[in-house]
Coordinates of C-alpha atoms (C1' of nucleotides) in Angstrom, one line a residue:
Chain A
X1 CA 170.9 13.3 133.3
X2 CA 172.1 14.9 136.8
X3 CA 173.4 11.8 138.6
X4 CA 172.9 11.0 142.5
X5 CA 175.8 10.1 144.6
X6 CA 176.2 7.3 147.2
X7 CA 175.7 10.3 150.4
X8 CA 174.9 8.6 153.7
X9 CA 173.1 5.2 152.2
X10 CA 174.0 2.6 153.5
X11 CA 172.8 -0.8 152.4
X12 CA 170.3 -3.1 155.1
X13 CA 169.0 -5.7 152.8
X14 CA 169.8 -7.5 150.0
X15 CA 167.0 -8.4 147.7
X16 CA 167.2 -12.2 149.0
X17 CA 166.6 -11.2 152.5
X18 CA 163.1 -9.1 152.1
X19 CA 160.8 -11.4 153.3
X20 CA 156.7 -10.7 154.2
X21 CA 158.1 -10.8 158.0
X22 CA 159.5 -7.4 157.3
X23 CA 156.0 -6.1 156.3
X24 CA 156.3 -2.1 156.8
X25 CA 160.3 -2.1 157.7
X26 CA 161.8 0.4 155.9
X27 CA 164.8 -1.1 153.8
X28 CA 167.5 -0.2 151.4
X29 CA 168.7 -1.7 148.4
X30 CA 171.2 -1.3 146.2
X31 CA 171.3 -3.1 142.8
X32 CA 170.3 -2.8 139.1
X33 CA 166.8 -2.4 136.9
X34 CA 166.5 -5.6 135.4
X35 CA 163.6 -5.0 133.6
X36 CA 161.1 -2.3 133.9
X37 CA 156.9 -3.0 133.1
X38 CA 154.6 -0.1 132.8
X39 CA 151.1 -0.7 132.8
X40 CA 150.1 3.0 132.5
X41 CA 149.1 3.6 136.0
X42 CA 151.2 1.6 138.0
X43 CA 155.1 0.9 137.3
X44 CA 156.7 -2.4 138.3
X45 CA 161.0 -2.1 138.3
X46 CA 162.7 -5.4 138.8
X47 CA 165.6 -4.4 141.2
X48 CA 168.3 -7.2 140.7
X49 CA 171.6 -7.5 143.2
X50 CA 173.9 -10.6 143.5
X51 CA 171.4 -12.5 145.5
X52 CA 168.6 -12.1 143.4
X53 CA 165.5 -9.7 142.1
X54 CA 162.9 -7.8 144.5
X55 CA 160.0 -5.6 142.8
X56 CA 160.1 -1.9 143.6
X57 CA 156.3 -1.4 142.9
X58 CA 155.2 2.5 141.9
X59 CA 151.4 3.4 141.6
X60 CA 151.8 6.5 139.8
X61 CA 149.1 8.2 141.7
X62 CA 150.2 7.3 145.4
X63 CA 153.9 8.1 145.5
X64 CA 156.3 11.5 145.5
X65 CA 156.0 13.6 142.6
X66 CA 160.0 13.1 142.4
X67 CA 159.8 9.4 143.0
X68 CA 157.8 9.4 140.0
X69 CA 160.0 11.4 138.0
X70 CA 162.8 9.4 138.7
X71 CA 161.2 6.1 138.0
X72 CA 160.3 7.8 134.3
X73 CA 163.8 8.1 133.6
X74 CA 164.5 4.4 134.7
X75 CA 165.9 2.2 132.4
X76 CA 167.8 -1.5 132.1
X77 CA 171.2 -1.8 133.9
X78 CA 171.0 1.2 135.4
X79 CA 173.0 1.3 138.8
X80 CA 169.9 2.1 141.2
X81 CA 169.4 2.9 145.2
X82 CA 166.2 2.5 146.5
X83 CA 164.5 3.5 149.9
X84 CA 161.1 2.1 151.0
X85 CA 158.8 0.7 152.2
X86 CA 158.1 -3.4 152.2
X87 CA 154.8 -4.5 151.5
X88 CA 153.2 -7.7 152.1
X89 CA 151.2 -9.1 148.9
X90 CA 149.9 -11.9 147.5
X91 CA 150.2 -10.4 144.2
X92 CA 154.1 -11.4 143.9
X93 CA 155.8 -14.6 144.0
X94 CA 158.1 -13.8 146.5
X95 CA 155.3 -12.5 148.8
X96 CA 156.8 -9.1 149.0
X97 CA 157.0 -5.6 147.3
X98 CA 158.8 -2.5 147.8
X99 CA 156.8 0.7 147.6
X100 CA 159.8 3.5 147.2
X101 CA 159.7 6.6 149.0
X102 CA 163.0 7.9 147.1
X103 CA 165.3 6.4 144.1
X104 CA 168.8 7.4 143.7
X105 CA 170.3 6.7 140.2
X106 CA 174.4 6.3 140.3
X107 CA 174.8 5.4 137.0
X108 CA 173.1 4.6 134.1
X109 CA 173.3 2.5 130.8
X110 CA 172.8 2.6 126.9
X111 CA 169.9 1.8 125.6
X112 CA 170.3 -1.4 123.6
X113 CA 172.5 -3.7 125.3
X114 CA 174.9 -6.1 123.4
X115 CA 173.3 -9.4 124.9
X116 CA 169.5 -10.0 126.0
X117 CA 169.7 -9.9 130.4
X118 CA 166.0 -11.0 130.7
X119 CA 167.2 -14.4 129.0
X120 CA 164.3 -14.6 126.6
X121 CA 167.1 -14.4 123.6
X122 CA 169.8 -16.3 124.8
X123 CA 173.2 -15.2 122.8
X124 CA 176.0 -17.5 121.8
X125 CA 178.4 -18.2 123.9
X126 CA 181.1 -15.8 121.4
X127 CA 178.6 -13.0 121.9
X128 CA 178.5 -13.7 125.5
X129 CA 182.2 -13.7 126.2
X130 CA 182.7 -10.0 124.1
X131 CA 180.3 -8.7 126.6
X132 CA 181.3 -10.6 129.3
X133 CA 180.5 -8.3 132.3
X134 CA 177.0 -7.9 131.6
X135 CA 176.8 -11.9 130.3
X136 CA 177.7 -12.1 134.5
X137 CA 174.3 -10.1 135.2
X138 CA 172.5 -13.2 134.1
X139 CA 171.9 -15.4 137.5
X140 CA 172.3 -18.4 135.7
X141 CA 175.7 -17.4 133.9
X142 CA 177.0 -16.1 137.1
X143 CA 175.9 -19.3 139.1
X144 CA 178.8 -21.4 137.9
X145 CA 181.2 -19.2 139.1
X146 CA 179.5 -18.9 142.6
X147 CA 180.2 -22.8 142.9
X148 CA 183.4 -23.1 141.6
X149 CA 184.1 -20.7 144.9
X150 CA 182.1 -22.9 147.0
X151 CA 183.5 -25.9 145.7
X152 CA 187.8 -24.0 146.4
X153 CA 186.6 -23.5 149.8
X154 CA 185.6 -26.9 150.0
X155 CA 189.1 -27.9 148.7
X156 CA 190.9 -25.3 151.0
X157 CA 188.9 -26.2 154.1
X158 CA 189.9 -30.2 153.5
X159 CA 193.2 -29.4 152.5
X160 CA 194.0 -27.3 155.5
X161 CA 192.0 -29.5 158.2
X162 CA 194.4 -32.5 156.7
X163 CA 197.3 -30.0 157.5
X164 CA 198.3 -28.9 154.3
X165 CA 200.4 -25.5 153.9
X166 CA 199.1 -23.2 151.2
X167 CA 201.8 -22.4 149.2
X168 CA 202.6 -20.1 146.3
X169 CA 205.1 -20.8 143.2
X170 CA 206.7 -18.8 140.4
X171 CA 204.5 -18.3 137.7
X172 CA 207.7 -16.6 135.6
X173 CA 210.8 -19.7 135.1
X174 CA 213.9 -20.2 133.3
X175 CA 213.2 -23.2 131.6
X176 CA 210.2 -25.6 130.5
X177 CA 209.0 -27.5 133.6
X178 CA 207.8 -30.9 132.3
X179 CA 209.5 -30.9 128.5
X180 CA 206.5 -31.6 126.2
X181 CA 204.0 -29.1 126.5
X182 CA 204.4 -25.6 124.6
X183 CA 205.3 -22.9 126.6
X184 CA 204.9 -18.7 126.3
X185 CA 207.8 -16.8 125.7
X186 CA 208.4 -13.7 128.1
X187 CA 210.8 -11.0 128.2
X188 CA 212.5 -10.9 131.6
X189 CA 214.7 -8.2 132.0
X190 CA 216.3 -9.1 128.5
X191 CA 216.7 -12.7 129.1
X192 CA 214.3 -15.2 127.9
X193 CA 211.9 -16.7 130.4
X194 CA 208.4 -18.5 130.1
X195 CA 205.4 -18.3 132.1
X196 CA 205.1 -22.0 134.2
X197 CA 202.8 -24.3 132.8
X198 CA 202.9 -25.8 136.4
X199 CA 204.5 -25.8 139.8
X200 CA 205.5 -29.8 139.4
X201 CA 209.2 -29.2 140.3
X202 CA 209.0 -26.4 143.2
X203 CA 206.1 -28.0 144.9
X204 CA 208.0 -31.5 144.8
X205 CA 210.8 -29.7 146.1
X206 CA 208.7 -28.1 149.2
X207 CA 208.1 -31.7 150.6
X208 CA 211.7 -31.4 151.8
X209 CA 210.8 -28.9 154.1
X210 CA 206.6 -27.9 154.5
X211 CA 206.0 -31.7 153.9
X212 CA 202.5 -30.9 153.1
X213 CA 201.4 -28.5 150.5
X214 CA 199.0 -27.0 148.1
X215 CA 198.8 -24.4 145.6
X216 CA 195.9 -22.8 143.7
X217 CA 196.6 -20.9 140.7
X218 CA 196.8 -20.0 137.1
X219 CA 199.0 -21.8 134.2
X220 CA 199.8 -21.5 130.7
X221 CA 200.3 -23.8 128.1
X222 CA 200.8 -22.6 124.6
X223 CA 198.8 -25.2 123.1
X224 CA 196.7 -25.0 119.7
X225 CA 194.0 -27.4 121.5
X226 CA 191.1 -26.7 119.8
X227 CA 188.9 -28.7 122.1
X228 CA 185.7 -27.8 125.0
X229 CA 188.2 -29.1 127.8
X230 CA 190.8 -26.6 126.9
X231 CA 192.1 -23.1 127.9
X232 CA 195.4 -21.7 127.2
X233 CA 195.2 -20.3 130.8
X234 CA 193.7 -22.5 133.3
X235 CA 193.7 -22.9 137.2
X236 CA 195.4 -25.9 139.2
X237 CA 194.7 -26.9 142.5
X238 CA 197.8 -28.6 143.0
X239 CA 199.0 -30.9 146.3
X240 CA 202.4 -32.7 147.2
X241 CA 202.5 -34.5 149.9
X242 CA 205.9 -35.7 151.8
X243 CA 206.2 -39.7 153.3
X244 CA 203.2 -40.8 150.9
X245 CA 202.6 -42.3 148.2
X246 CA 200.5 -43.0 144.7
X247 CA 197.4 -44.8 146.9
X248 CA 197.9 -42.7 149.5
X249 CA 197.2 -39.0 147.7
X250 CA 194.0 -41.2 145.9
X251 CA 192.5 -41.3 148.5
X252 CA 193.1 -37.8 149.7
X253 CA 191.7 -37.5 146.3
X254 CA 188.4 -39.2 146.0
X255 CA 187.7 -37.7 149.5
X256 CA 188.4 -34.5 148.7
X257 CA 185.9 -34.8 145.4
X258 CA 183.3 -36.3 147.7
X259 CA 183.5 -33.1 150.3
X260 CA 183.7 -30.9 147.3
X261 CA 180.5 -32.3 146.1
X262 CA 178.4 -32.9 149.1
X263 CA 179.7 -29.1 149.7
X264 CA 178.0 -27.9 147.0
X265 CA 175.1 -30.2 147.0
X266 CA 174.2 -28.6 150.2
X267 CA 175.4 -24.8 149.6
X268 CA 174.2 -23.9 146.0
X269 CA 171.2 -25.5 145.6
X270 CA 169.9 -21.9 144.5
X271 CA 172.6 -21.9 141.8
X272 CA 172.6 -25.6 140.9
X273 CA 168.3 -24.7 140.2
X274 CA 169.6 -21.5 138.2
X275 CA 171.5 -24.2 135.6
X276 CA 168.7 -26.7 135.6
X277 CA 171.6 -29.2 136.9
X278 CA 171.9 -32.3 139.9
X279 CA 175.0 -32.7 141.5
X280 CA 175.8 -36.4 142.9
X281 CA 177.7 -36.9 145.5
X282 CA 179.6 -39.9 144.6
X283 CA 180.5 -43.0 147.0
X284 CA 183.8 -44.4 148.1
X285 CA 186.0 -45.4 147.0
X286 CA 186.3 -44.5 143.7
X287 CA 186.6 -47.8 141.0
X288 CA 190.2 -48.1 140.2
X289 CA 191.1 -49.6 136.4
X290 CA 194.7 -50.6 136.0
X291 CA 196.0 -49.3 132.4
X292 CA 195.8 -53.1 130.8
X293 CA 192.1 -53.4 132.0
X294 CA 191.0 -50.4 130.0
X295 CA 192.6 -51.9 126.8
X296 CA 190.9 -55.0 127.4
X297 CA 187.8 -53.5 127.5
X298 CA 188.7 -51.3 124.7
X299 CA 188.9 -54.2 122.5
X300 CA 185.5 -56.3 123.7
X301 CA 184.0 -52.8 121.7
X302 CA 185.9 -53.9 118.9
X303 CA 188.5 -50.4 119.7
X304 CA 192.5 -52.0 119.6
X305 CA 195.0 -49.3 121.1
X306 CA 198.6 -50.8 121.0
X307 CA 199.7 -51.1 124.3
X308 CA 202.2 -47.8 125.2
X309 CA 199.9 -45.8 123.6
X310 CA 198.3 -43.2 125.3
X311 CA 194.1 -43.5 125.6
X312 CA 192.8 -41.3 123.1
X313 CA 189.5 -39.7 123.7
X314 CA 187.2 -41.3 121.4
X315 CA 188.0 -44.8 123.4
X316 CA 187.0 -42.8 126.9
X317 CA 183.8 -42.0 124.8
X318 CA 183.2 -45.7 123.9
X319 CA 183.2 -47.1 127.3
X320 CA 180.3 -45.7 128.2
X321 CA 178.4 -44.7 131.3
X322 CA 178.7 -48.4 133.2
X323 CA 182.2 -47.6 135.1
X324 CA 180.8 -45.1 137.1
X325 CA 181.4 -41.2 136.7
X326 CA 184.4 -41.2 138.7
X327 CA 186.9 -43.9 138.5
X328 CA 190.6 -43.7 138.8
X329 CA 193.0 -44.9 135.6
X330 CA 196.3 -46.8 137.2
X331 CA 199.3 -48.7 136.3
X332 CA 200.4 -47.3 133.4
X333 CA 203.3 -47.3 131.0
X334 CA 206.3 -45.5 132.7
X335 CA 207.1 -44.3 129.3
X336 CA 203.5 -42.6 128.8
X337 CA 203.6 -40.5 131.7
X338 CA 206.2 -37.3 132.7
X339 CA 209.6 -38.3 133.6
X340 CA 209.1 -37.3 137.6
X341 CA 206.7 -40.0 137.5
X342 CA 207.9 -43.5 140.0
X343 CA 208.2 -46.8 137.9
X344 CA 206.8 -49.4 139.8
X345 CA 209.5 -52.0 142.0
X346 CA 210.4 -54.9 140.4
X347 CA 208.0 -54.1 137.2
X348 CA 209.6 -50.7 135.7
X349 CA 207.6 -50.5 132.8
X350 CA 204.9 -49.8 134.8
X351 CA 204.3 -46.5 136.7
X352 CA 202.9 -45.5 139.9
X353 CA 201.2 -42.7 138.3
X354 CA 197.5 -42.2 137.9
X355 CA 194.8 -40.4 136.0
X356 CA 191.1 -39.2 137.8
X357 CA 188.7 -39.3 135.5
X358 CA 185.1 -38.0 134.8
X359 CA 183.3 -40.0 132.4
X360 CA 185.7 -38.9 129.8
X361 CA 187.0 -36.2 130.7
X362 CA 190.6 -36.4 132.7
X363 CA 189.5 -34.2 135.6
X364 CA 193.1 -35.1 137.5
X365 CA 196.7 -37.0 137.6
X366 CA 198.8 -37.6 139.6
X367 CA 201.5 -40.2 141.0
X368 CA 204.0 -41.0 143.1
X369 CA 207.0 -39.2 142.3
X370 CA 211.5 -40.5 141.7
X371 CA 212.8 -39.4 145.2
X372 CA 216.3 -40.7 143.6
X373 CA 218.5 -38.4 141.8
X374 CA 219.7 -40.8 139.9
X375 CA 216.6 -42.6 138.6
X376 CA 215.0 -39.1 138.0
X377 CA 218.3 -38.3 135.8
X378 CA 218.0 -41.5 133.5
X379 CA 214.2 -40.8 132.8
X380 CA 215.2 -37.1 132.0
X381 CA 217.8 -38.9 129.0
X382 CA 214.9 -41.4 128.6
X383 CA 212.5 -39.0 127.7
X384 CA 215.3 -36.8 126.0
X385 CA 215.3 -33.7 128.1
X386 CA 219.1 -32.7 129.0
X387 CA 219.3 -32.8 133.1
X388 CA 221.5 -29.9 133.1
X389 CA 218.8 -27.7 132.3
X390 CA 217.5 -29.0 135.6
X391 CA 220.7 -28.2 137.7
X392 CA 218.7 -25.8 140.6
X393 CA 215.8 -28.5 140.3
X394 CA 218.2 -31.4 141.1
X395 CA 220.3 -29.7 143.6
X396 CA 217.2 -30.3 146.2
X397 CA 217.8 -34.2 145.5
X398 CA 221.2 -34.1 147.3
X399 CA 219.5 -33.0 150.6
X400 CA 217.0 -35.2 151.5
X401 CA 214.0 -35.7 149.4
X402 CA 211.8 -37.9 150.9
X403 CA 209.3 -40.1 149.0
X404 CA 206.8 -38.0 148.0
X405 CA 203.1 -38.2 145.8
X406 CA 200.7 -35.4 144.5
X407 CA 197.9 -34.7 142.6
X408 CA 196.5 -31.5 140.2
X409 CA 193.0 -30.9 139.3
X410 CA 191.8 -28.8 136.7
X411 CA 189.6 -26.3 138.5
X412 CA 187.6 -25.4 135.3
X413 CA 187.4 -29.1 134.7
X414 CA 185.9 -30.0 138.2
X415 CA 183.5 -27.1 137.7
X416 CA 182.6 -28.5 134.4
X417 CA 181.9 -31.2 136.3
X418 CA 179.7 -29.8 138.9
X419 CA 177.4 -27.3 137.1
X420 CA 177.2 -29.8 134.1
X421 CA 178.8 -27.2 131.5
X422 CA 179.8 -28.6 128.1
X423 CA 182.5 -26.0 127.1
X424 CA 185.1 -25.0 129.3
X425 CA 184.9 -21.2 128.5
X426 CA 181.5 -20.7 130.3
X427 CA 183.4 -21.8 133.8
X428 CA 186.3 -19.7 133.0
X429 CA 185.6 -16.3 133.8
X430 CA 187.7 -14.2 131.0
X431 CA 188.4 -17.2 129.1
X432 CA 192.2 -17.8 127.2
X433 CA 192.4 -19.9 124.4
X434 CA 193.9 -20.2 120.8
X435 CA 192.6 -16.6 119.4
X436 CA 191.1 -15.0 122.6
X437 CA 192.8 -12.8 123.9
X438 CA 189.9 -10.1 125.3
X439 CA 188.1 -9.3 127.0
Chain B
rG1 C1' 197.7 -28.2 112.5
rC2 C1' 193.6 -31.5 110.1
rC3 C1' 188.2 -32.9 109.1
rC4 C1' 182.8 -31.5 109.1
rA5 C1' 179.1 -27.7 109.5
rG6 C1' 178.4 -22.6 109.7
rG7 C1' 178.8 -16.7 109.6
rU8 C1' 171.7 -12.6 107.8
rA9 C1' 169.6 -6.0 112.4
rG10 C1' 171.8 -5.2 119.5
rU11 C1' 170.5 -10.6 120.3
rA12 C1' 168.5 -15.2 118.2
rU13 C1' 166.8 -17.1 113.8
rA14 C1' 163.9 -18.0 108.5
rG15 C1' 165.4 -17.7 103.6
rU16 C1' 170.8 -20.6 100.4
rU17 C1' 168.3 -27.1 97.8
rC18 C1' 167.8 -25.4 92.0
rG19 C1' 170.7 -17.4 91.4
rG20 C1' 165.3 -13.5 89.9
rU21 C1' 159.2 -14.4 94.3
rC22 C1' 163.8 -10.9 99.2
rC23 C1' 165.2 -2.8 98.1
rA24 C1' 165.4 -9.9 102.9
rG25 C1' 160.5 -12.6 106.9
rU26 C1' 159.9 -13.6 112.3
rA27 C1' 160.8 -13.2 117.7
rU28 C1' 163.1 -10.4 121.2
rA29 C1' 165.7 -5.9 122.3
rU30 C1' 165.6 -0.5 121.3
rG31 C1' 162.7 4.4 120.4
rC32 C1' 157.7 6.8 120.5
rG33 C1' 152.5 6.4 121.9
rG34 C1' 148.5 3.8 124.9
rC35 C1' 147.0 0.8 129.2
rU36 C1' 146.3 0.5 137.5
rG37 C1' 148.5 -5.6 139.4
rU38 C1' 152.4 -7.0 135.8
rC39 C1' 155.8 -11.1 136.6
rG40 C1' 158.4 -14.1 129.0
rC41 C1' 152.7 -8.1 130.6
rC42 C1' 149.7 -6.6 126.5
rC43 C1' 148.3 -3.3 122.1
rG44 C1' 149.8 0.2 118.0
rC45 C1' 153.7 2.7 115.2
rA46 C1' 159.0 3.4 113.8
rG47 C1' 164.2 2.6 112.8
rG48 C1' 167.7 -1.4 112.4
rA49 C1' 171.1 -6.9 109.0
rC50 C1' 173.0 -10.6 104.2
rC51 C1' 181.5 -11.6 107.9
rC52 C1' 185.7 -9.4 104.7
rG53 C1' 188.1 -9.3 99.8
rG54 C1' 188.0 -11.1 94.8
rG55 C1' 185.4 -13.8 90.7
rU56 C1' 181.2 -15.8 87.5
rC57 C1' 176.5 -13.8 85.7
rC58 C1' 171.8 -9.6 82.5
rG59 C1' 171.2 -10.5 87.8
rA60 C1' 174.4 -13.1 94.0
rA61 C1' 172.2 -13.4 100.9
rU62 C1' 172.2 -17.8 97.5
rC63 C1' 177.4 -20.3 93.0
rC64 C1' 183.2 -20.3 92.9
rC65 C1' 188.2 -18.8 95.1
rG66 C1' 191.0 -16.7 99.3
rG67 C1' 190.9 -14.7 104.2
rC68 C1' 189.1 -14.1 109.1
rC69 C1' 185.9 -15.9 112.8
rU70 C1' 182.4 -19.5 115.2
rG71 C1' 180.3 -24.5 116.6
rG72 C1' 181.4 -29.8 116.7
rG73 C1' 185.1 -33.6 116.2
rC74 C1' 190.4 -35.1 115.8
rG75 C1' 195.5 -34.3 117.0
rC76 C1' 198.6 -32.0 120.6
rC77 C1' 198.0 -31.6 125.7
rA78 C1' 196.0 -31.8 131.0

RNA sequence: GCCCAGGUAGUAUAGUUCGGUCCAGUAUAUGCGGCUGUCGCCCGCAGGACCCGGGUCCGAAUCCCGGCCUGGGCGCCA
């Protein structure tokens, strides 16, 4: 098929903004055949673009012999330019129609597509993510991502309004950041490097100087996490903030959720209506639990979790709804958390750090972090991680570090959270985890 | 890494209990034909599948073993 070329069309509408005000404008759109319906003597051809559908309406009899011809040839997914006519009518729900007086075809597609895009045949999420670029096509798959970017420039606008300093870290380091978590080996240069499975120690280290920062961005932990709330690659919104501490970045924290919600509460409703889903924008503050409380509740449902132990999911399961969807996790055992982590004054087997979370999902943590060399060497030995691996890390301790506190969200998480998604993979756009590795 | 359940046309499913009724049914998609107001259009026709390898058996989609993959859960982790 001879194929038509951009020439000097230039886009005026997009399908969202056709209204019955622009009755007999002349418009043109750019987009895709969703779905084409022939009735014999009159041809209907959905026209979808990122903002929606608009229907290109052909009466066989009444338009250009090579309009016609063209619209013969039209078929689903093809890359389409069409110049017309708007029409008032009753006889669509969105009030309008375009009647074409030319259609340019860029590109087209094969015939049987590898997932159903009318969404009468929904695939499996496996068969979704191997053909991921069309699975986008579908406005209600796509609607997730179009908050999780409403919801970052939620984040961004609060963050930089509270005078925060978008920064940006190594994602390529010598040595593991944290200890504990798996990390990917990588090739630098013949020496042997891993990819950062978070910028803990370089943004604690910028609060000596930028006092205030944030960074948003992917890391990697080589995990086998076979789980709906894992990815081997994920995104962090990450802050550290200089002269503050544990209580102090909370509430950053809960306010910064609240914004984020109200944000897309207000923005996305047509997305939000694309997944069937509510968002609530929850009040402050946010209930806070100390560690002990938890296990006491833990055992009125009969659940006994020695105390050190870390809270494993099931127990988040049995608590149930009555805490509230958001409530913060506090005062926990120094030994359960990352050695950067402040043990309380006068009570050191306690920990200033603290754990967001969402029902039961941990959505963030965070904490007040050891300004003092010293203390942060002894937790190192504590937690058996050899401080000389930590020598360039250190180093900034001998020049001022003042008390400091931060916080990282899981972006996929929080997007979970707002387009009520129960695997993590549909908000993460070319999803990483334990055996995928394409597309 | 462990436990449970699975893997059937492009997609989604029925059939597996108790092997023969299944050269595998249905919907949707695709192709061809028809239809002037559809909007999950409708009608007719056509092509299209039992995850891979091995085993048992007269006979395997169905039973057994191994592998790979998927869903859910656990662990690890965040």
């Amino acid at each position: 098929m001879a194929l038509d070329s951009l020439g000097d069309w230039v886009r005026t509408s997009y399908s969202s903004n056709v209204t019955p005000e622009n009755d007999g404008e002349e418009v043109t759109l750019f987009g895709w055949v969703q779905e084409v319906r022939d009735l014999g003597g009159i041809r209907f051809v959905i026209l979808q673009d990122r903002e929606g559908t608009i229907q290109v309406t052909i009466p066989k009899k009444k338009v250009a012999p090579e309009v016609l011809s063209k619209s013969d040839t039209l078929q689903k997914r093809y890359s389409v330019g069409v110049k017309g006519t708007v029409k008032k009518t009753n006889m669509t729900p969105r009030g309008i129609e375009v009647i074409p007086k030319e259609i340019k075809i860029f590109t087209t597609a094969t015939e049987q597509l590898p997932i159903d895009i009318t969404g009468k045949t929904p695939a499996n999420i496996e068969a979704r993510l191997d053909a991921r670029a069309l699975d986008l096509c579908l406005e209600q798959n796509a609607a997730a991502f179009k908050i999780q970017h409403h919801a970052l420039a939620a984040i961004r606008d609060f963050l930089f309004e509270k005078g925060f300093l978008e920064v940006h870290t190594p994602r390529i380091i010598a040595s593991a950041t944290e200890g504990g978590a798996e990390l990917f080996p990588v090739d630098y240069f013949g020496q042997k490097a891993y990819l950062a499975q978070s910028p803990q120690l370089y943004k604690e280290q910028l609060t000596m100087s930028l006092e205030k920062v944030f960074e948003v961005g992917p890391f990697f932990r080589a995990e086998l996490s076979h789980t709906r709330r894992h990815l081997s690659e994920f995104v962090s919104v990450d802050i550290e903030q200089a002269f503050a501490n544990a209580e102090d970045v909370m509430q950053l924290l809960e306010r910064v959720i609240q914004y984020t919600c109200k944000t897309v509460k207000e923005e996305c409703v047509k997305e939000l209506s694309a997944l069937k889903y509510k968002v609530t924008v929850p009040e402050l503050p946010f209930k806070r639990f100390t560690y002990d409380e938890i296990l006491n509740d833990l055992k009125k449902e009969d659940i006994n979790i020695p105390w050190g132990e870390d809270i494993p999911t099931p127990a988040f399961r049995a608590l149930g709804k009555e805490r509230g969807y958001y409530y913060f996790i506090t005062d926990w055992p120094t030994h359960a958390k990352a050695f950067y982590i402040k043990p309380k004054d006068g009570k050191p087997e306690l920990c200033e750090g603290f754990d967001l979370m969402w029902r039961w999902i941990e959505l963030v943590s965070g904490g007040t972090r050891i300004a003092d060399k010293m203390l942060l060497m002894e937790r190192m030995k504590e937690k058996g991680l050899n401080p000389n691996s930590f020598k360039y890390h250190l180093q900034a301790f001998d020049y001022g570090m003042p008390p400091h506190a931060g916080w990282a969200i899981g972006l996929e998480r929080l997007t979970m959270v707002l387009t009520g998604k129960k695997n993590i993979r549909e908000v993460s756009l070319y999803p990483r985890d334990r055996v995928r590795l394409t597309p």
